[in-house]
Coordinates of C-alpha atoms in Angstrom, one line a residue:
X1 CA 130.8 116.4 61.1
X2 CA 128.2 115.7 58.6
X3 CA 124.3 116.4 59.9
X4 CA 121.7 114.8 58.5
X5 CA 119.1 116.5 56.3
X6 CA 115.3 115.8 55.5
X7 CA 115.8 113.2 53.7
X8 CA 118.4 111.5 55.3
X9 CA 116.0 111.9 59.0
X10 CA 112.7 110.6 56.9
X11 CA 114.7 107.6 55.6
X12 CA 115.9 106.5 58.6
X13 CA 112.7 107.2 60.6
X14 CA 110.7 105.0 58.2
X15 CA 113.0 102.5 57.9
X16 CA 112.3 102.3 61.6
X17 CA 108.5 101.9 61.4
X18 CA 109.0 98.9 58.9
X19 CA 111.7 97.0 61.1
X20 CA 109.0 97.7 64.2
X21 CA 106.2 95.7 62.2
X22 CA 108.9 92.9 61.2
X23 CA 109.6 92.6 65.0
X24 CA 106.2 92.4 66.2
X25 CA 105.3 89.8 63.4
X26 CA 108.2 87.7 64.5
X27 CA 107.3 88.2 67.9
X28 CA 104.1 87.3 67.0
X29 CA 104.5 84.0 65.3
X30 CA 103.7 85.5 62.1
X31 CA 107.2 85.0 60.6
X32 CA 109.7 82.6 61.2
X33 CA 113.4 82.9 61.9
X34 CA 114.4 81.8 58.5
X35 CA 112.0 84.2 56.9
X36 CA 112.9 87.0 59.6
X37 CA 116.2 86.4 58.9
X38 CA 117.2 88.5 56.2
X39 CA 114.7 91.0 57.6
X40 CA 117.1 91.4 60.8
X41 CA 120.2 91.3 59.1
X42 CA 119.1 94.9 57.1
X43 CA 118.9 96.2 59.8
X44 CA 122.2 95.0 62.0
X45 CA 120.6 92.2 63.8
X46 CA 122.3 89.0 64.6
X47 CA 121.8 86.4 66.4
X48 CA 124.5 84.9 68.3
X49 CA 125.2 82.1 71.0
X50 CA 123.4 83.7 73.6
X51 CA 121.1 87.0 72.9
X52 CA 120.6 88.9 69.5
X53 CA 123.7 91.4 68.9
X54 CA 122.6 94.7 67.3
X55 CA 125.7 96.2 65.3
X56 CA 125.8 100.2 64.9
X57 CA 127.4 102.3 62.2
X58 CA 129.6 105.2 62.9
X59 CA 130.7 106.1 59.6
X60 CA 134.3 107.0 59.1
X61 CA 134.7 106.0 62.6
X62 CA 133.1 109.7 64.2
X63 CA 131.2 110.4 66.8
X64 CA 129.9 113.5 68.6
X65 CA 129.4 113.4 72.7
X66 CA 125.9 113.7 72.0
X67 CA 125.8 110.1 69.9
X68 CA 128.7 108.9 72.2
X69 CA 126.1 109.7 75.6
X70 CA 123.3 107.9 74.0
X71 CA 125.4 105.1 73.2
X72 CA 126.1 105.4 76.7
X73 CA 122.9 105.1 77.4
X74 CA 121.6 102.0 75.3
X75 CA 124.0 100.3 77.1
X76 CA 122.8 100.8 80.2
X77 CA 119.0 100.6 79.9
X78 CA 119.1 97.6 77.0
X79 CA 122.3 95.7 77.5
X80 CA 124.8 95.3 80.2
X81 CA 126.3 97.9 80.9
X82 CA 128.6 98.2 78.1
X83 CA 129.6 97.9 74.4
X84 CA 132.3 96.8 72.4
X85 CA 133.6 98.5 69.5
X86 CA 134.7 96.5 66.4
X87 CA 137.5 96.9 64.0
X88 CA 134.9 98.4 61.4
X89 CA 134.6 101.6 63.6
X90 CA 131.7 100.0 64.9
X91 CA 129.5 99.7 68.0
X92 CA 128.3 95.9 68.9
X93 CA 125.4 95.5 71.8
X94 CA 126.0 91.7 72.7
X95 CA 122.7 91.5 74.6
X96 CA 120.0 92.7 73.2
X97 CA 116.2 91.7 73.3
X98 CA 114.7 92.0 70.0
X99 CA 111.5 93.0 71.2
X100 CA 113.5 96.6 72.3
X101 CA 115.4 96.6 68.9
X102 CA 113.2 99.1 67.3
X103 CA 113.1 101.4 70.4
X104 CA 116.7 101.5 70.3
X105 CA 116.6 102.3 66.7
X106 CA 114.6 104.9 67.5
X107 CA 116.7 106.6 70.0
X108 CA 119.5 106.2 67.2
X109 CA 117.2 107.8 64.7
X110 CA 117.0 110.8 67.3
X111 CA 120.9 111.4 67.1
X112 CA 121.4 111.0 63.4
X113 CA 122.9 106.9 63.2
X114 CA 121.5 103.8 62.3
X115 CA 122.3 100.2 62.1
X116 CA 121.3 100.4 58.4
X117 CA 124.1 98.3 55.8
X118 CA 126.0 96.9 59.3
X119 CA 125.4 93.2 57.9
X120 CA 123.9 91.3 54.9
X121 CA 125.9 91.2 51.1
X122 CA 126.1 95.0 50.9
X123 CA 127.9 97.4 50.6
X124 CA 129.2 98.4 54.3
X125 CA 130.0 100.6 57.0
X126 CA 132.8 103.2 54.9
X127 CA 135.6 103.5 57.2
X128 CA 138.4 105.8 57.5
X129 CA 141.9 106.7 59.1
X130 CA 140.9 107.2 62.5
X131 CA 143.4 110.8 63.0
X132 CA 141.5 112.1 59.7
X133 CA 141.1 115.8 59.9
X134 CA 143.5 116.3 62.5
X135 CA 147.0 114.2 61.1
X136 CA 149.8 116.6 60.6
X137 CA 151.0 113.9 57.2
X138 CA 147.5 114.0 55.9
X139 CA 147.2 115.4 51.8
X140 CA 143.3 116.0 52.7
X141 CA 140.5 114.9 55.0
X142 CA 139.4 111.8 53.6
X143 CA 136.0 111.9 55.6
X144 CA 134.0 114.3 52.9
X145 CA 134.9 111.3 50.3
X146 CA 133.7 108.3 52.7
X147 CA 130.5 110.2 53.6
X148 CA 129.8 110.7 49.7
X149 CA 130.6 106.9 49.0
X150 CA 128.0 106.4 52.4
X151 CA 125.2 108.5 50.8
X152 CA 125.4 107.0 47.3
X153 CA 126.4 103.4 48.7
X154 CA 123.1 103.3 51.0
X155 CA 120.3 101.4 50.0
X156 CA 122.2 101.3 46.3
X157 CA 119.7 99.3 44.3
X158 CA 122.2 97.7 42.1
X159 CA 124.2 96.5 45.1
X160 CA 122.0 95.8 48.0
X161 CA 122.4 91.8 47.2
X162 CA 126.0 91.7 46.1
X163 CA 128.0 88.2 46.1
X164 CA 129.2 88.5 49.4
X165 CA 129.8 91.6 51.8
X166 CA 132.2 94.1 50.4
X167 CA 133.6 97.0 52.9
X168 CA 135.5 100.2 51.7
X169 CA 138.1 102.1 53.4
X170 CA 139.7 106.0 52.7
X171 CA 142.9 107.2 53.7
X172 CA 144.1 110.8 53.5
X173 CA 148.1 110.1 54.1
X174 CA 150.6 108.5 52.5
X175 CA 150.8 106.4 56.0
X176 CA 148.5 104.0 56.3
X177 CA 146.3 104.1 59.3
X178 CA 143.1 102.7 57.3
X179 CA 144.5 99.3 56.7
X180 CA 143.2 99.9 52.8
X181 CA 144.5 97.1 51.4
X182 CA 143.1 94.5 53.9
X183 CA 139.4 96.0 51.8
X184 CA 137.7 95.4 48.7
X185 CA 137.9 98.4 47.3
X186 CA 141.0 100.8 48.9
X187 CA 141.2 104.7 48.5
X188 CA 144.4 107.3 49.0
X189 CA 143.8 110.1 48.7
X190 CA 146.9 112.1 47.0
X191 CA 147.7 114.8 44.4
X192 CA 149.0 114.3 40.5
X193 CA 151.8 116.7 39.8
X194 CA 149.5 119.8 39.0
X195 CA 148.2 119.6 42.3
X196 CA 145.0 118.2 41.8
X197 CA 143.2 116.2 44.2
X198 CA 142.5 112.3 43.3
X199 CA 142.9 108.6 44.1
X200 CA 145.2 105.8 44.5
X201 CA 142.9 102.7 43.6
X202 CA 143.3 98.9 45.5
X203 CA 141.0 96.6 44.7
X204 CA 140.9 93.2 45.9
X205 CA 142.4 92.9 49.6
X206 CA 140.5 90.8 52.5
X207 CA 141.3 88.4 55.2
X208 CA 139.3 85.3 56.2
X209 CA 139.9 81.6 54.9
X210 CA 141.8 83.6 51.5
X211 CA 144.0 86.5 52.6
X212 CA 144.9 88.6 50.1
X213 CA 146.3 91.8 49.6
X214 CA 144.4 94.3 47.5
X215 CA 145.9 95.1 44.2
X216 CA 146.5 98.6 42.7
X217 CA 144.8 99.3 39.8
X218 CA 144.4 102.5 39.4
X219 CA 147.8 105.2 40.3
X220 CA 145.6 108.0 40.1
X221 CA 141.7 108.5 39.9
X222 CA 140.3 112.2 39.5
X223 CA 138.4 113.4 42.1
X224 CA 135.5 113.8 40.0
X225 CA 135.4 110.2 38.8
X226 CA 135.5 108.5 42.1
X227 CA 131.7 107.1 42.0
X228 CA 131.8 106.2 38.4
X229 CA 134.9 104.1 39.6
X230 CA 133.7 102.5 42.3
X231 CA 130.3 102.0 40.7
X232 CA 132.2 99.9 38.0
X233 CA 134.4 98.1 39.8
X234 CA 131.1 96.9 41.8
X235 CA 129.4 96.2 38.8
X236 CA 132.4 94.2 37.0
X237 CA 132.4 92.2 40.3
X238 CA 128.5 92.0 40.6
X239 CA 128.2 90.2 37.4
X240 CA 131.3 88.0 37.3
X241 CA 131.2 87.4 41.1
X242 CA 131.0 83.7 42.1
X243 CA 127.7 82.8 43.9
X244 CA 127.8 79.4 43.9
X245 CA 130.4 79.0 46.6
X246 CA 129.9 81.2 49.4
X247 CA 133.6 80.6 50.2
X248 CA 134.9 82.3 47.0
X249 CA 132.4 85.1 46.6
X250 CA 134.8 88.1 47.6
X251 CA 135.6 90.1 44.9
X252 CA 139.5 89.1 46.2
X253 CA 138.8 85.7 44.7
X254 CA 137.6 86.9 41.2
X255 CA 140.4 89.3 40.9
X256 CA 142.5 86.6 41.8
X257 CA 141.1 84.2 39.4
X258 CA 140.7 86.7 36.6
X259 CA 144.1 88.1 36.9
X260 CA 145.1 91.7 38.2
X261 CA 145.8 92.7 34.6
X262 CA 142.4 91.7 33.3
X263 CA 140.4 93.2 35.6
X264 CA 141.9 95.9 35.8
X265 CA 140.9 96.0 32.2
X266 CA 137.5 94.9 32.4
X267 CA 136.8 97.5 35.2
X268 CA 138.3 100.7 33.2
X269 CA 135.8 99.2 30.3
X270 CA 132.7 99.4 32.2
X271 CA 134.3 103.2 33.8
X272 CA 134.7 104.6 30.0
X273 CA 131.1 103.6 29.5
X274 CA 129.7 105.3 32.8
X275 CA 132.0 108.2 32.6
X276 CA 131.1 112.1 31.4
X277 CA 127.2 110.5 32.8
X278 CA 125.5 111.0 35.9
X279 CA 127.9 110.0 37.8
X280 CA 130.4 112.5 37.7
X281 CA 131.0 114.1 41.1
X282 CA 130.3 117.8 41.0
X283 CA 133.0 120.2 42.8
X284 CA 130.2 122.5 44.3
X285 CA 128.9 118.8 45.5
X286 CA 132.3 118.0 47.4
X287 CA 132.7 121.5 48.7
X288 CA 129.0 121.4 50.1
X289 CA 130.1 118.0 51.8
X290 CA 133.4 118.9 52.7
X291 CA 132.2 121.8 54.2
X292 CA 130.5 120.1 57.2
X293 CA 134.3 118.8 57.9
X294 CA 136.0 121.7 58.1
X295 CA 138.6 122.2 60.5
X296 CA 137.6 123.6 64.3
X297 CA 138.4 127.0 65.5
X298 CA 142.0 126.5 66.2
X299 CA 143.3 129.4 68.3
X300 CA 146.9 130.5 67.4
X301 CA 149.2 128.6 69.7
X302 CA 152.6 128.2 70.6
X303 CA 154.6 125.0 69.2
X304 CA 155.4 124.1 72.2
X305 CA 153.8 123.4 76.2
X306 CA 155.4 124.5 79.1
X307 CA 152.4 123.2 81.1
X308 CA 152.7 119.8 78.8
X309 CA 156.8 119.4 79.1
X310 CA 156.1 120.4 83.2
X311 CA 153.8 117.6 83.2
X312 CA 156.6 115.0 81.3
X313 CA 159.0 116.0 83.9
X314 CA 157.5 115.8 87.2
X315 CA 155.1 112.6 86.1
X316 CA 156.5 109.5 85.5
X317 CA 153.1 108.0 84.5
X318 CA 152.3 111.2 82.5
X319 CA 155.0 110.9 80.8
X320 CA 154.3 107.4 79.2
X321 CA 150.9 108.7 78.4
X322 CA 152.3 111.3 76.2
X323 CA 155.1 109.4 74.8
X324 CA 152.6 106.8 73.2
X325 CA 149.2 107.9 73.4
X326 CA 150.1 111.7 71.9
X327 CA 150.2 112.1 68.2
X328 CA 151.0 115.0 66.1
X329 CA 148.4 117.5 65.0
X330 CA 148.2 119.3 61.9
X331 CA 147.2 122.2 63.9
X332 CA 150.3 124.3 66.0
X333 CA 150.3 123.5 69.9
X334 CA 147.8 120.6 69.3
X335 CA 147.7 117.0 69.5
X336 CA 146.0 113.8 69.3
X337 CA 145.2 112.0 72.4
X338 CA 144.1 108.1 71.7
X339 CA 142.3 106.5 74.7
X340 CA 142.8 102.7 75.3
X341 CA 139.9 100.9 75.7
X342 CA 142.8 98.2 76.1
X343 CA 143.4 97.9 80.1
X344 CA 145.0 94.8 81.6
X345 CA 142.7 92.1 81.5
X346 CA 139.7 93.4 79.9
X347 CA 138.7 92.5 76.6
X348 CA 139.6 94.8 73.9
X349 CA 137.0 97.3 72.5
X350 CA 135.0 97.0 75.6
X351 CA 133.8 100.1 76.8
X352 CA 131.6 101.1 79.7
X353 CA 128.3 103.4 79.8
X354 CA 130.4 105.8 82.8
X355 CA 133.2 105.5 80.2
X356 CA 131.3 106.0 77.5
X357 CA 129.8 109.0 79.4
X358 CA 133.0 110.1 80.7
X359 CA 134.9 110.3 77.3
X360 CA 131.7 112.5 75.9
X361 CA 132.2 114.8 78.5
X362 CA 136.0 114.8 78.3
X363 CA 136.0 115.5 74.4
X364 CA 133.4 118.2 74.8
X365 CA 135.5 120.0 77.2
X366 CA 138.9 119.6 75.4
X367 CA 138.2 118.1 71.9
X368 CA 135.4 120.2 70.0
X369 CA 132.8 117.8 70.6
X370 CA 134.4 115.1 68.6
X371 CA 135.5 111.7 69.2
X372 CA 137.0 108.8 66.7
X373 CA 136.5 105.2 66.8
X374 CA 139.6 103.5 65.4
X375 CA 140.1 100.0 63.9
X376 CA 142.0 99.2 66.2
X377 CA 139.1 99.3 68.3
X378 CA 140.1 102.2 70.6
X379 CA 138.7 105.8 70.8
X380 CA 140.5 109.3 69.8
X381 CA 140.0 112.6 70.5
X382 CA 141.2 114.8 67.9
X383 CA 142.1 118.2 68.5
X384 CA 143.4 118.5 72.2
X385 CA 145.6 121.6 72.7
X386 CA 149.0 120.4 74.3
X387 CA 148.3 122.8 77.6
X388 CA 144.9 120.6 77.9
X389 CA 147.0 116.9 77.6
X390 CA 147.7 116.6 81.3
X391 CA 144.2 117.3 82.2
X392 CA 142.7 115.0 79.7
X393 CA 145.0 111.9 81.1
X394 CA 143.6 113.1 84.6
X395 CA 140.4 112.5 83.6
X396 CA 140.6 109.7 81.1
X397 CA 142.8 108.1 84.4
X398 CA 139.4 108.4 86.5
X399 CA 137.4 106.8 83.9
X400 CA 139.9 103.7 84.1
X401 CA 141.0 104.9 80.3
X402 CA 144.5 106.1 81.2
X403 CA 146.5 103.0 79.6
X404 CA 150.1 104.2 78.5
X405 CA 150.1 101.3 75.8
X406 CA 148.7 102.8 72.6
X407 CA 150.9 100.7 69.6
X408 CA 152.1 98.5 72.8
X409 CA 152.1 94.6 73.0
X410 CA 149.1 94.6 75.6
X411 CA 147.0 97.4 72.7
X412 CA 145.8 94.1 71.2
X413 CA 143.1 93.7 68.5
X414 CA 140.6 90.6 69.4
X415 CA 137.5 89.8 67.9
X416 CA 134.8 88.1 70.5
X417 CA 135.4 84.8 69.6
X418 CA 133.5 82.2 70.9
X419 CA 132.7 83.7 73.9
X420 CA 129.4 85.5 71.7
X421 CA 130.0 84.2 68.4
X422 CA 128.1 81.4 66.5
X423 CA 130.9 81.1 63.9
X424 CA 133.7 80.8 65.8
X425 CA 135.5 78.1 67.1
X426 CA 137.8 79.0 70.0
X427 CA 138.0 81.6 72.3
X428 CA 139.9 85.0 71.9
X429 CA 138.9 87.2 74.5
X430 CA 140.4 85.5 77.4
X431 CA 143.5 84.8 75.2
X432 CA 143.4 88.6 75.2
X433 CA 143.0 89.2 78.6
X434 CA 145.9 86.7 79.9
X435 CA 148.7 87.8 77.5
X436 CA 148.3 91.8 78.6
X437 CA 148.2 90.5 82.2
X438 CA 151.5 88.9 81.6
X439 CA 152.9 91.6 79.9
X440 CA 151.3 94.3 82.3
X441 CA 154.7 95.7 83.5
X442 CA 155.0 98.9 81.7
X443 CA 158.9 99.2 82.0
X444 CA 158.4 96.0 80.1
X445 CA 156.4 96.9 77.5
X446 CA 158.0 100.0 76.2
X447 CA 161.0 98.1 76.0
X448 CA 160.0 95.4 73.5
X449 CA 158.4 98.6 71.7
X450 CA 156.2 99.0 68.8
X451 CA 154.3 95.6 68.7
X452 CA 150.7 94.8 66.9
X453 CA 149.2 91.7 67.9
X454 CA 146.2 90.2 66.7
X455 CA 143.9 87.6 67.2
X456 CA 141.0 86.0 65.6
X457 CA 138.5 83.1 67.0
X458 CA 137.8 81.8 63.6
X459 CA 139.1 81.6 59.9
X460 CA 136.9 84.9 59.2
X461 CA 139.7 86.6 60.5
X462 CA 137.5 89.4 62.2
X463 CA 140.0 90.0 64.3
X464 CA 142.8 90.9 61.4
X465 CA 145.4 88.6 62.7
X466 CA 146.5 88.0 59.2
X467 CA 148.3 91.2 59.5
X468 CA 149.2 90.9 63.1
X469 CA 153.1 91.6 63.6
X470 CA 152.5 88.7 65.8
X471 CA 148.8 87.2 64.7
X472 CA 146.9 84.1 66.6
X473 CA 143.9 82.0 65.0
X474 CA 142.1 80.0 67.0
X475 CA 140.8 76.7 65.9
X476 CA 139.1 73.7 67.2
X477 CA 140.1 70.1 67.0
X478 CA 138.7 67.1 68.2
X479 CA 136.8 69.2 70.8
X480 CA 139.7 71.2 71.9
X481 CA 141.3 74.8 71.1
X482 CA 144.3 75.2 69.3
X483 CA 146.3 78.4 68.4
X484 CA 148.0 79.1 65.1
X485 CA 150.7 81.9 64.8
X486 CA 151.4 84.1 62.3
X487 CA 154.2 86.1 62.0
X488 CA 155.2 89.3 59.7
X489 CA 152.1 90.4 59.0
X490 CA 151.4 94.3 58.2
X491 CA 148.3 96.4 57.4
X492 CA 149.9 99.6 56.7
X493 CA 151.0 101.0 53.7
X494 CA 153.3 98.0 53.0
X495 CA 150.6 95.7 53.5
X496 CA 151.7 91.8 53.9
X497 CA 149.7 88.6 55.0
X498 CA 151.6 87.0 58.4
X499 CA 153.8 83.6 57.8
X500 CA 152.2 80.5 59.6
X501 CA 155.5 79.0 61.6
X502 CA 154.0 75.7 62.4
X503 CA 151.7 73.5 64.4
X504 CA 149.3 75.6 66.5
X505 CA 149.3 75.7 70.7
X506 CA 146.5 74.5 73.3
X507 CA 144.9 77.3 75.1
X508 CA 147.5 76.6 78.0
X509 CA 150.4 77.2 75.3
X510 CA 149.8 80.2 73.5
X511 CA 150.8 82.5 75.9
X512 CA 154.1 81.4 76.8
X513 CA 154.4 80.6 72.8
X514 CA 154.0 84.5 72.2
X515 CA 156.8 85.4 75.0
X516 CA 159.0 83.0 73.6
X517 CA 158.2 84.5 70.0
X518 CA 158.9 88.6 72.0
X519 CA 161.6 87.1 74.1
X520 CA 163.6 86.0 70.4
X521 CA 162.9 88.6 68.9
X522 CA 164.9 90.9 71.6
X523 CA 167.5 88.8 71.7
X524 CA 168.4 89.5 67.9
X525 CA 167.1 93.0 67.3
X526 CA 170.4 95.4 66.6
X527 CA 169.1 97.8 68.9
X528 CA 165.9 98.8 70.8
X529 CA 165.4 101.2 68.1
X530 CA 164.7 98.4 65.6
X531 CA 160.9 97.0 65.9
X532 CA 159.5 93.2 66.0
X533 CA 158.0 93.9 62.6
X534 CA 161.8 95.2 61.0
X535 CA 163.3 92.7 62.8
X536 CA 161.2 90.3 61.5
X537 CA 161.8 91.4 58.2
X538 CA 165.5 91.6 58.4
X539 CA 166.1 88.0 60.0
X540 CA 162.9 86.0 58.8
X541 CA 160.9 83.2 60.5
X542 CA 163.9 81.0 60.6
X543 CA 164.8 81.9 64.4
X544 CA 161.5 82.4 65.6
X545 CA 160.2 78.8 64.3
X546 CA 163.3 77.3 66.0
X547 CA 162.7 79.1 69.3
X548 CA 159.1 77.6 69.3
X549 CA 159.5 74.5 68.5
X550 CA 163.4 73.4 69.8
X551 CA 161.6 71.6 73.0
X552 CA 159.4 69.5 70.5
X553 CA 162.8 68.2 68.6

């Protein structure tokens, strides 16, 4: 896990001390909201319906129980008891007074994270496949690369006011876990056919009002060119950005309009003139980053667990744990544990301060001190030996965090929706809440297998439901909310934007609209080894849009 050095500490500690004086002027009368604005936005301030949200960075999506216990703790002495993590790898605190901001950024300062770059046209929070470092398909840990594009991204000069917001994302597998082409700019990492390390370059993908997927430019980027190409890519898209329409200021819309073809061209242009300069990455510079991610102490274990295949046998919940929420580790006689933070009828990402605490204390017993945050706004813990498995669930089971439903129709992505947001214009969360109460019944819900569903209060799309196998939007008209489904949708490695099937559902629809949609779909799949998304792809929307709609005529 990377550490901060001098630099990185006095940065962050004075950009403290100036947000403490903004505060107090605002506080004060001495500013107004308009003119505090951008001021608070810096720094990961918001304000929502109801209270000022402050929005954390965990880069890459990792955590130490240290960070995780003060976390913890923010949320019980400055919010309500809780936080919700976003599908940035994020932290949210809905309820914050901004008068405490800049003591909570203090404590944050203490434990190496910031809120720094978590809003604002900038370049954000670099995320990364949540199993990185631990996957047993992984080429290379992708984390040294995000936390090199962190350092040289933060507080960039040339980019700090960009057209709109633009977020990266790094993978280290051929398998998608990152959603990369759902970002602006998208990184694999792979190897060329000498064995080199490099890139696989999208540019181009986002969600909101315009989904797009991203575009390939770029088969294979050197490892030591991958600043001077993302620095020209932003630069191509810096000047030639639209800022005249707020609406068509992703860099999605100018590759669009310009054509995938000529920018890709206009973008190696501006990268011959930048590279063999400053920018190329050293090697010593991505060993001496790499080297704060190398790989835990793994003692030499057996490949397989009596004491884990004991625990499959003779527990029946147990063994749904592992059979969905176990992953393969790199590492022999390891695994991958992934703790819900999706129980029935509690909105997704939402964590406790005791669960909070308790996951700390469970991953520095049986996961070297580390936790992940993934996108799909759950938590991981990385590198459990097998033999430890039974009494992680044990614990994670005390802690309420024992879900068996990891992948599962109830392991739902939902932004907050209208419940906390100013932009949105229905509600997700309880959406949420009543489709994995009516599809609680576990029997149930390993039947209908492998099923993503996502849902989204607004056309921002925070909650990704563009790429839902099943995605909902929620809109508002003429005072009431409606729900539109998408269907097919895919952030993985074959990324695709869902089809809209037709008119959307009231609030008192949708859910029996998405059984219907589940309920088809198992009436047509060849067998149950063949998931909602294959299925999908194999029979189209035809049957699905008929189901829905047959009682309307």
């Amino acid at each position: 896990m990377y550490r901060y050095d001098e630099f990185d500490q006095t940065f962050v500690q004075e950009r403290v001390a100036e947000f403490r004086d903004q505060v107090a002027r605002r506080l004060s009368g001495e500013l107004t909201e308009d003119q505090f604005k951008p001021l608070r936005l810096m720094n990961g301030v918001y304000l929502q319906l109801h209270a000022y949200m402050l929005r954390i960075a965990i880069p890459y999506g990792t955590l130490s129980s240290r960070q995780l216990r003060l976390l913890a703790s923010i949320a019980r002495d400055h919010d309500k008891g809780y936080g919700h993590f976003t599908t940035r790898q994020n932290l949210q605190f809905n309820w914050i007074a901004l008068r405490e901001v800049p003591d909570i950024l203090d404590k944050l300062a203490s434990v190496e994270m910031h809120a720094i770059q978590t809003s604002g046209n900038c370049i954000r929070n670099v995320t990364a496949d949540h199993f990185a470092g631990a996957a047993a398909d992984e080429v290379a840990d992708p984390r040294p690369y995000a936390e090199i594009l962190r350092q040289w991204s933060s507080l960039h000069p040339e980019f700090t006011f960009l057209p709109r917001k633009f977020k990266l994302a790094v993978t280290g597998a051929a398998h998608d876990r990152a959603a990369i082409q759902t970002h602006d700019i998208g990184l694999q990492v792979k190897r060329d056919e000498t064995g080199a390390l490099g890139f696989a370059v999208f540019v181009g993908g986002g969600q909101g009002r315009t989904p797009m997927v991203a575009k390939q430019i770029r088969d294979f980027l050197p490892e030591e060119d991958l600043l001077a190409y993302c620095e020209a890519v932003l630069r191509v898209y810096n000047l030639e950005g639209r800022r005249d329409n707020k609406y068509k200021a992703r860099i999605k819309i100018l590759v669009h309009e310009t054509g995938e073809q000529a920018f890709a061209q206009a973008v190696e242009a501006e990268f011959a003139a930048l590279k063999g300069k400053t920018l190329t990455l050293p090697a010593d510079e991505v060993d001496r980053i790499g080297a704060y991610f190398a790989s835990p102490a793994f003692a030499s274990l057996p490949g397989r667990s009596d004491v884990l295949d004991r625990a499959v046998a003779n527990d029946p919940d147990f063994a749904r744990f592992a059979s969905r929420n176990l992953h393969p580790h790199k590492a022999t006689g390891y695994g991958i544990v992934t703790v819900s933070l999706k129980p029935v009828g509690t909105p997704p990402g939402d964590a406790t301060a005791a669960q909070m605490d308790a996951v700390a204390d469970i991953a520095a017993h049986y996961s070297f001190d580390e936790i992940r945050v993934s996108h799909e706004q759950n938590l991981v813990l990385p590198h459990v030996r097998l033999d430890d498995v039974p009494a992680v669930f044990a614990a994670l089971r005390n802690a309420g965090l024992a879900t068996p439903n990891a992948g599962l129709v109830t392991d739902i992505i939902s932004c907050p929706g209208l419940d906390y947001c100013a932009l949105a214009t229905a509600r997700s969360i309880p959406i949420a809440e009543r489709l994995t109460e009516r599809f609680a019944d576990l029997d149930r819900q390993h039947d209908i297998g492998d099923l993503k569903i996502k849902i989204s209060g607004c056309i921002n799309a925070c909650g990704h439901h563009h790429v839902g196998h099943i995605g909902i939007l929620g809109l508002e008209r003429r005072g009431e909310e409606f729900y539109q489904i998408t269907l097919g949708g895919s952030g993985d490695e074959i990324c695709t934007i869902g089809e809209i099937v037709g008119r959307g559902f009231s609030s008192g629809e949708i859910v029996d609209a998405v059984e219907t949609v589940i309920d088809t779909y198992l009436g047509l799949r060849t067998s149950p080894q063949e998931n909602f998304l294959a299925a999908y792809r194999r029979v189209g929307e035809a049957p699905f849009r008929e189901a829905l709609y047959a009682a309307a005529g």
